[in-house]
Short mmCIF file of C-alpha atoms in Angstrom, two decimals:
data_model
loop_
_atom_site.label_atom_id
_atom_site.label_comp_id
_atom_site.label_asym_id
_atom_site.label_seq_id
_atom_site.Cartn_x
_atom_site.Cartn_y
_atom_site.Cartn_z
CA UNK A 1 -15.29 2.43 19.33
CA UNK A 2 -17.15 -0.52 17.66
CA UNK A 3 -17.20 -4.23 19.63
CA UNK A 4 -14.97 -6.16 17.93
CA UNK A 5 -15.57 -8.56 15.48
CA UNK A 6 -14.11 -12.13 14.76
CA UNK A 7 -14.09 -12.70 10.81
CA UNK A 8 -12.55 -15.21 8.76
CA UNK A 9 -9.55 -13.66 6.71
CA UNK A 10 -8.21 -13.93 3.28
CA UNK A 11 -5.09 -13.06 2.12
CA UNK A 12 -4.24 -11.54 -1.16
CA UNK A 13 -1.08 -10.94 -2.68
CA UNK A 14 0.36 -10.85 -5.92
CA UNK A 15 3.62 -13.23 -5.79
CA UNK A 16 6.31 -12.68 -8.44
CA UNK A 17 7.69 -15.39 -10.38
CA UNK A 18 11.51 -14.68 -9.86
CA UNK A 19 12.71 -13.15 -6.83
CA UNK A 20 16.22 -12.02 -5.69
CA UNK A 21 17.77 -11.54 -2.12
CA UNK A 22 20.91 -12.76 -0.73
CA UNK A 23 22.23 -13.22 2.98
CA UNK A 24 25.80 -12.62 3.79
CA UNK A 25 26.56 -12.87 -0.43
CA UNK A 26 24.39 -16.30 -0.88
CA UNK A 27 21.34 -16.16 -3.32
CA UNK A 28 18.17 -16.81 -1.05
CA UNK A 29 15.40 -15.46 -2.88
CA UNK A 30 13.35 -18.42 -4.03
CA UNK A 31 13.54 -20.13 -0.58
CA UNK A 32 13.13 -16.68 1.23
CA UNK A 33 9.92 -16.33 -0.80
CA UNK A 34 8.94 -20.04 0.07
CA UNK A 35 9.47 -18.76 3.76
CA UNK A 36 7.49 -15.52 3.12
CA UNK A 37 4.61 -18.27 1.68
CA UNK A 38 4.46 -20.65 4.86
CA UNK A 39 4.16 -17.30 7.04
CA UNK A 40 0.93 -16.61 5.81
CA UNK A 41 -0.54 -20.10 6.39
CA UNK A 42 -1.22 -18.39 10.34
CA UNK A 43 -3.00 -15.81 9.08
CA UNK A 44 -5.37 -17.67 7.45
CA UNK A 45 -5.94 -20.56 5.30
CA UNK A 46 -7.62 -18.72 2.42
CA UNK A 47 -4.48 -17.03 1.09
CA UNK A 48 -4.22 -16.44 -2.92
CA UNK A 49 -1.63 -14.98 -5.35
CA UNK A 50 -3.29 -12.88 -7.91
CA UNK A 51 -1.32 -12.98 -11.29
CA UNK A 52 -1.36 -11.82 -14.46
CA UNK A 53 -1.99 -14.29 -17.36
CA UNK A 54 1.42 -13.90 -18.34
CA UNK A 55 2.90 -15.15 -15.15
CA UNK A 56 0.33 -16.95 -13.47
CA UNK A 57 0.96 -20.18 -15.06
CA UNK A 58 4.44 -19.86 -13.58
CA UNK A 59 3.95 -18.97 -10.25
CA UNK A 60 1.18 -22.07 -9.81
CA UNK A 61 4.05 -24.06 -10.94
CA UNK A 62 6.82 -22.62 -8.66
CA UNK A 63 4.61 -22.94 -5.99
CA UNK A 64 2.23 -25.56 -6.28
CA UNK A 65 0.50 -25.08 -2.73
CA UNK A 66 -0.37 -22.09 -3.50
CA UNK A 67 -3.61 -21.27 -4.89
CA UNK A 68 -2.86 -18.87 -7.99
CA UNK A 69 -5.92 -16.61 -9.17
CA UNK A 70 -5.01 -15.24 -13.00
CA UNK A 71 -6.18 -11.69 -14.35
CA UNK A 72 -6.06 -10.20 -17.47
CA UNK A 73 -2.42 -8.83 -18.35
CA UNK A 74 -1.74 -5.20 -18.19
CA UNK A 75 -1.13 -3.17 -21.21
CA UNK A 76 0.02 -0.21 -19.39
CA UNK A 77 3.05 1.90 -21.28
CA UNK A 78 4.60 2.78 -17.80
CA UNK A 79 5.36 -0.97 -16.72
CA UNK A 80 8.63 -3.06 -18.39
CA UNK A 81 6.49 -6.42 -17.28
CA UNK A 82 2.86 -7.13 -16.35
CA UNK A 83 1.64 -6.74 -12.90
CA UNK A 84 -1.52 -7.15 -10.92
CA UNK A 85 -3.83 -3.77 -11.31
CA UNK A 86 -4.80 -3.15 -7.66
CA UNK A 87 -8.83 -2.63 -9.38
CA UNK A 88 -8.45 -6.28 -10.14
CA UNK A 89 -7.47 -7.50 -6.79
CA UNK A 90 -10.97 -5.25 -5.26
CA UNK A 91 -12.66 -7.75 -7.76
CA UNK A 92 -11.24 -11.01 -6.83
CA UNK A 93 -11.50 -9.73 -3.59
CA UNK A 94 -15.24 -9.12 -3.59
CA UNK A 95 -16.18 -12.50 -3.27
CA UNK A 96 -13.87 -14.16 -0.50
CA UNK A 97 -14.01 -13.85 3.38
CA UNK A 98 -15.05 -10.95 4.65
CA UNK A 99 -11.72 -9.10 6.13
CA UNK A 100 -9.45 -9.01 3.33
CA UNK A 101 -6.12 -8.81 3.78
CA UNK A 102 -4.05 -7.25 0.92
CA UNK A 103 -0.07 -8.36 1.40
CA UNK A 104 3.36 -7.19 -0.05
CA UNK A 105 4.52 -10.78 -1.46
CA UNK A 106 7.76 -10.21 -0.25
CA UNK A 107 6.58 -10.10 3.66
CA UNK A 108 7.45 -12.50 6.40
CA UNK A 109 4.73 -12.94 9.30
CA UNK A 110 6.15 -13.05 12.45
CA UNK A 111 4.23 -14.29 15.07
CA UNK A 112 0.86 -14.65 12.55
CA UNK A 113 -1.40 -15.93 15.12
CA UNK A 114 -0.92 -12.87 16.87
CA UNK A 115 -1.13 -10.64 13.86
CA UNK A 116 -4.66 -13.12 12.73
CA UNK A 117 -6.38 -11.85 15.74
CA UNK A 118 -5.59 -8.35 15.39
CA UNK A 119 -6.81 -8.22 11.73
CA UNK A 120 -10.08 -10.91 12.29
CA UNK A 121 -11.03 -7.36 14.31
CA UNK A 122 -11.35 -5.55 11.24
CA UNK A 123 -15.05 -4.54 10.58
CA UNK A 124 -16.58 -2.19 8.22
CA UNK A 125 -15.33 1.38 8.62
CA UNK A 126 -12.51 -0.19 10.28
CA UNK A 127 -9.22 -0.99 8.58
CA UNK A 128 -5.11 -2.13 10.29
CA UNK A 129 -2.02 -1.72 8.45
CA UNK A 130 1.43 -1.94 9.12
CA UNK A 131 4.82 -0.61 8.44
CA UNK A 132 7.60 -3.66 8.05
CA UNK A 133 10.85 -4.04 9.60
CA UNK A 134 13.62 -4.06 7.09
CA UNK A 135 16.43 -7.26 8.58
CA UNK A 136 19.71 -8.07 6.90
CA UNK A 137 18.78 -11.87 8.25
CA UNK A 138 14.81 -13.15 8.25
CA UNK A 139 15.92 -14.76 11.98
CA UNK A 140 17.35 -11.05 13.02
CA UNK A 141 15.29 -9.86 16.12
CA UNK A 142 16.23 -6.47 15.57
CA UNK A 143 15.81 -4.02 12.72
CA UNK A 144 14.76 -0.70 10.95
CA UNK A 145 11.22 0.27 11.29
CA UNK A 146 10.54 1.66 7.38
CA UNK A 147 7.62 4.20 7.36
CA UNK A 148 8.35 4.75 3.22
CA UNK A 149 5.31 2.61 2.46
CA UNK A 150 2.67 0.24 3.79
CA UNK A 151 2.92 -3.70 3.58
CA UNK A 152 -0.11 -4.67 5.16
CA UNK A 153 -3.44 -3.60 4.60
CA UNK A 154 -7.10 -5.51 5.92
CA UNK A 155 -10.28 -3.91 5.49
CA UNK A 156 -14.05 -5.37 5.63
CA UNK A 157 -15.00 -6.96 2.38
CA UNK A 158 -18.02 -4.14 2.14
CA UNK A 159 -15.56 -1.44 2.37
CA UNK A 160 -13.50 -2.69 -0.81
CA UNK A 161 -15.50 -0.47 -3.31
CA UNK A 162 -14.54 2.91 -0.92
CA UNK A 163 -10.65 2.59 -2.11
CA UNK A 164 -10.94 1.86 -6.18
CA UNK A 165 -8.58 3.42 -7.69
CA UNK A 166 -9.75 6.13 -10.29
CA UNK A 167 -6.30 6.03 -11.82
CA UNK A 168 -4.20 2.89 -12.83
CA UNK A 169 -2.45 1.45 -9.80
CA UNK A 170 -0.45 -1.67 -9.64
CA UNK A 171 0.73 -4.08 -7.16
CA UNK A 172 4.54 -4.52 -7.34
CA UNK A 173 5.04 -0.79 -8.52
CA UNK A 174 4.84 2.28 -6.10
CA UNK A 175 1.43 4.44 -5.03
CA UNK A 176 -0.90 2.07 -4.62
CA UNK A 177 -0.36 1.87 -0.92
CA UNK A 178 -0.02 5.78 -0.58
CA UNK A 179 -3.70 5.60 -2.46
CA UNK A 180 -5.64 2.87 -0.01
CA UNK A 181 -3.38 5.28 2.88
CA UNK A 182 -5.33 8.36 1.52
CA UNK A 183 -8.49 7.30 0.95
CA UNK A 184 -8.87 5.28 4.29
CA UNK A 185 -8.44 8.21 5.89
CA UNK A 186 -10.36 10.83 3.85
CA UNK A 187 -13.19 8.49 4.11
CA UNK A 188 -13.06 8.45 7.74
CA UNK A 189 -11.84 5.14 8.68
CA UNK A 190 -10.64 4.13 12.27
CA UNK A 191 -7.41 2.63 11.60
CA UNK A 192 -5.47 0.64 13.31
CA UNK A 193 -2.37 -0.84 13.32
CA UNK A 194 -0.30 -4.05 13.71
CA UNK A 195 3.32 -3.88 15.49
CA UNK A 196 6.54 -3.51 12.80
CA UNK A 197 8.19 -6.58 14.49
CA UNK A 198 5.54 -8.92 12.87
CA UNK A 199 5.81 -7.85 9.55
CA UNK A 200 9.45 -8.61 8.12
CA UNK A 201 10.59 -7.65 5.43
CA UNK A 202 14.59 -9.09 4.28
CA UNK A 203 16.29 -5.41 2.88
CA UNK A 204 17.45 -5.87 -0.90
CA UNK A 205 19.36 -3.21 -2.76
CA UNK A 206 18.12 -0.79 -5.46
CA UNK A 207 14.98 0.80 -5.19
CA UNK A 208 11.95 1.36 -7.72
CA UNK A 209 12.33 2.54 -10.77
CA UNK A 210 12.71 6.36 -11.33
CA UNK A 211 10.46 6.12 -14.67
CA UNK A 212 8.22 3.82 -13.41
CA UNK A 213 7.60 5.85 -9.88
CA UNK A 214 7.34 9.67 -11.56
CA UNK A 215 4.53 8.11 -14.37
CA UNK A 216 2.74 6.49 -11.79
CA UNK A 217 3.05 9.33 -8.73
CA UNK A 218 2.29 12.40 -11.60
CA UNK A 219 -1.00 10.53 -12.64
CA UNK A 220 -1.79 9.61 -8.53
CA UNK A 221 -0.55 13.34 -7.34
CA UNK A 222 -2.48 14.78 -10.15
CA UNK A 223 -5.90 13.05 -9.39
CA UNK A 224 -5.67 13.10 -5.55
CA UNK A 225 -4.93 16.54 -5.69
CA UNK A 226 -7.71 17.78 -8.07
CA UNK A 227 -10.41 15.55 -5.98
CA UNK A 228 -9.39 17.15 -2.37
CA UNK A 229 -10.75 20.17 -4.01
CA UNK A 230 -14.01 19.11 -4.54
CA UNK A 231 -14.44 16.83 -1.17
CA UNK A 232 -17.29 18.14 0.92
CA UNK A 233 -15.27 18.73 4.76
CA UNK A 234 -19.30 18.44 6.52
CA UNK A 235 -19.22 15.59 8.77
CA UNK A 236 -15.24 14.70 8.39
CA UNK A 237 -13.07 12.71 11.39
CA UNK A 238 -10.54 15.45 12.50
CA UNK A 239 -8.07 12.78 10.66
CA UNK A 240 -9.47 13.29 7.08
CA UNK A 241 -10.00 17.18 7.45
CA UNK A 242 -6.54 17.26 8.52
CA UNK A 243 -5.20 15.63 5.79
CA UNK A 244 -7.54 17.44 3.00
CA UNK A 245 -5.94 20.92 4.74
CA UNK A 246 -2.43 19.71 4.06
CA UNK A 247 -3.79 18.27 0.35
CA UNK A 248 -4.72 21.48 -0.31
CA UNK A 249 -2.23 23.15 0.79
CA UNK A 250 0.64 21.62 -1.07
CA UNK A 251 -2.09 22.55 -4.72
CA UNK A 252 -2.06 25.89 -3.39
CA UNK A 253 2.18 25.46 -2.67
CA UNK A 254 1.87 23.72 -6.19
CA UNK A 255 0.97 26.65 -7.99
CA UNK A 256 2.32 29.54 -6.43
CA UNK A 257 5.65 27.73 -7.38
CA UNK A 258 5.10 28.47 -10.41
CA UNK A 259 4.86 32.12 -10.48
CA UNK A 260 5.36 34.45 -11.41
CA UNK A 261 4.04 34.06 -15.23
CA UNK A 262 6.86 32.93 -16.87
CA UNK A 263 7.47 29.91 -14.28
CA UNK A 264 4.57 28.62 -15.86
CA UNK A 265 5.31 29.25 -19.73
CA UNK A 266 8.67 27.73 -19.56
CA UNK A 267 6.76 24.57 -17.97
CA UNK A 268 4.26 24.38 -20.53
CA UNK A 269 7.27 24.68 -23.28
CA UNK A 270 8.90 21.70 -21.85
CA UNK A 271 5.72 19.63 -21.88
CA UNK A 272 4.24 20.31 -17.95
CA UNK A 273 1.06 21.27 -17.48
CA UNK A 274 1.15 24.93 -15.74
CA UNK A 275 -0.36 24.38 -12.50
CA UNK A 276 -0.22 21.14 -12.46
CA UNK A 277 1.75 18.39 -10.32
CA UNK A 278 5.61 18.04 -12.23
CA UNK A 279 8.10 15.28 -11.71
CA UNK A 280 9.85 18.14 -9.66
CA UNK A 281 7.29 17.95 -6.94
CA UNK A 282 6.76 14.28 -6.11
CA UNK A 283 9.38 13.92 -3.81
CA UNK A 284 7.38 16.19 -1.39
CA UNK A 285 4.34 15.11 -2.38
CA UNK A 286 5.25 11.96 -1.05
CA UNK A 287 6.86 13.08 1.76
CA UNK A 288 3.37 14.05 2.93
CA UNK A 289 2.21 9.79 3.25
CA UNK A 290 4.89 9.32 6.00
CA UNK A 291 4.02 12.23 8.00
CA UNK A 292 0.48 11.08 7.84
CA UNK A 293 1.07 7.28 8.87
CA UNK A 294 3.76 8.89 11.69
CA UNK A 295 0.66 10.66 13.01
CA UNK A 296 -2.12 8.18 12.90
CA UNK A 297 0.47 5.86 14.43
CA UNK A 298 0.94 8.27 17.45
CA UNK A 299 -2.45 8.67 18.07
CA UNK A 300 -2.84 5.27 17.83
CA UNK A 301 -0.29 4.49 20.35
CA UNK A 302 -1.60 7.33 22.94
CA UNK A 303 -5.41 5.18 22.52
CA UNK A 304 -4.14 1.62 22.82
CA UNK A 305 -1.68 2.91 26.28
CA UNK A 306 -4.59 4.84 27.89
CA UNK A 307 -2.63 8.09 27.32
CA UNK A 308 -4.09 11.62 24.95
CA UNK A 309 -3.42 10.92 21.88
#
């Protein structure tokens, strides 16, 4: 392993201009997010909300103290309001500190000094993330660890190019953390990872969007898949060649599915591609992004306690 390094952070995140939660029935969101804003001040003091035009305005006003970055808005058919492309964060990103740290906006730091020197040890080829801890309460001690998605994600500034997107991926809309997930590891990254109970997050009803998460996953699934085939394995961590087995795997699972023959004709007469990824398989498709985190988390534990991973 690497020395580490000490870099100066910078936080990224994309805050929203309304938010909702309640604690035992009262309406919290607006100070909650205030809360979730203050958190990040011991991470770093570079820490910037990236907005779209349409919004940006708004949030700088909400939260004056808060330095507010605006993109271009989003034309994209799939989204009912305009959020941050995650391409466009890589390029705001580009020319800030050099460990970047890309943050839900909806994310409480507990304990940030803590979590600052863990992440100031990023370095190139080496990335942390982090699962949250869903609370009914932001002062709750105690909570569920969720492994459904990643909240926290700092990489070296000269990595940021290595996890583009080739597909349209948004902040505030599911994927884009199952993408950075995927390629760190396919690209051989050492990951590592800071502790659930730092990163809170205060559990809210509902969920994403049906709609919203089959467009997006179909066009991620769809890509990902297709570009495992053609990844060279020569010279892959036992990580990444893991993960392209299992890739390929569920393209081979994909389109055996789908026979015999007429599998496959009644698809393409409903509008699905034959042999393609189809709304019907994203649940396991995404299945496979938990299992993978469970298992880089494991081995991470077994390194950082002296035992085999």
């Amino acid at each position: 392993m690497a020395e580490p390094t000490t870099n100066e952070i910078t936080v990224l995140t994309s805050v929203p201009p309304h938010m909702s939660r309640s604690v035992a029935g009262l309406e919290v969101g607006e100070d909650h997010q205030r809360n979730c804003i203050a958190s990040w001040g011991a991470l770093s003091t570079r820490v910037i909300s990236i907005n779209p035009e349409a919004e940006a305005d708004r949030v700088g006003h909400m939260f004056p103290d808060l330095r507010v970055v605006s993109v271009p808005d989003t034309t994209d058919a799939a989204l009912s309001r305009p959020l941050l492309r995650f391409n466009d964060l890589l390029e705001v990103a580009a020319s800030h500190s050099e460990v970047i740290a890309i943050l839900n906006a909806d994310i409480l730091i507990r304990d940030g000094e803590q979590v600052a020197r863990t992440l100031a040890q990023v370095g190139p080829g080496r990335a942390v993330v982090a699962h949250r801890l869903d609370v009914v309460d932001p002062d709750s001690a105690s909570g569920a660890v969720c492994m459904l998605g990643i909240d926290l994600i700092a990489l070296h500034r000269s990595d940021l190019q290595r996890i583009r997107s080739t597909v349209p991926l948004y902040l505030g809309a599911p994927w884009w953390d199952y993408h950075v997930l995927g390629a760190l590891v396919l690209q051989g990254f050492e990951i590592g990872f800071v502790a659930s109970e730092h990163v809170i997050h205060l559990a809210h009803g509902g969920g994403w969007d049906k709609t919203l998460w089959d467009a997006i996953g179909i066009r991620f699934g769809r890509d990902l898949l297709a570009r495992a085939g053609t990844l060279p394995t020569t010279g892959m961590r036992p990580d990444a060649r893991r993960f392209l087995k299992v890739l390929k795997a569920f393209g081979t699972r994909v389109r055996r599915r789908q026979r015999p023959a007429w599998k496959a004709t009644i698809r393409e007469a409903v509008g699905i591609d034959p042999g393609r990824l189809g709304t019907d398989d994203l649940h396991l498709f995404s299945n496979l992004f938990p299992d993978l985190a469970g298992q880089l988390a494991g081995r991470h534990r077994g390194r950082t306690s002296g035992r085999p991973a």
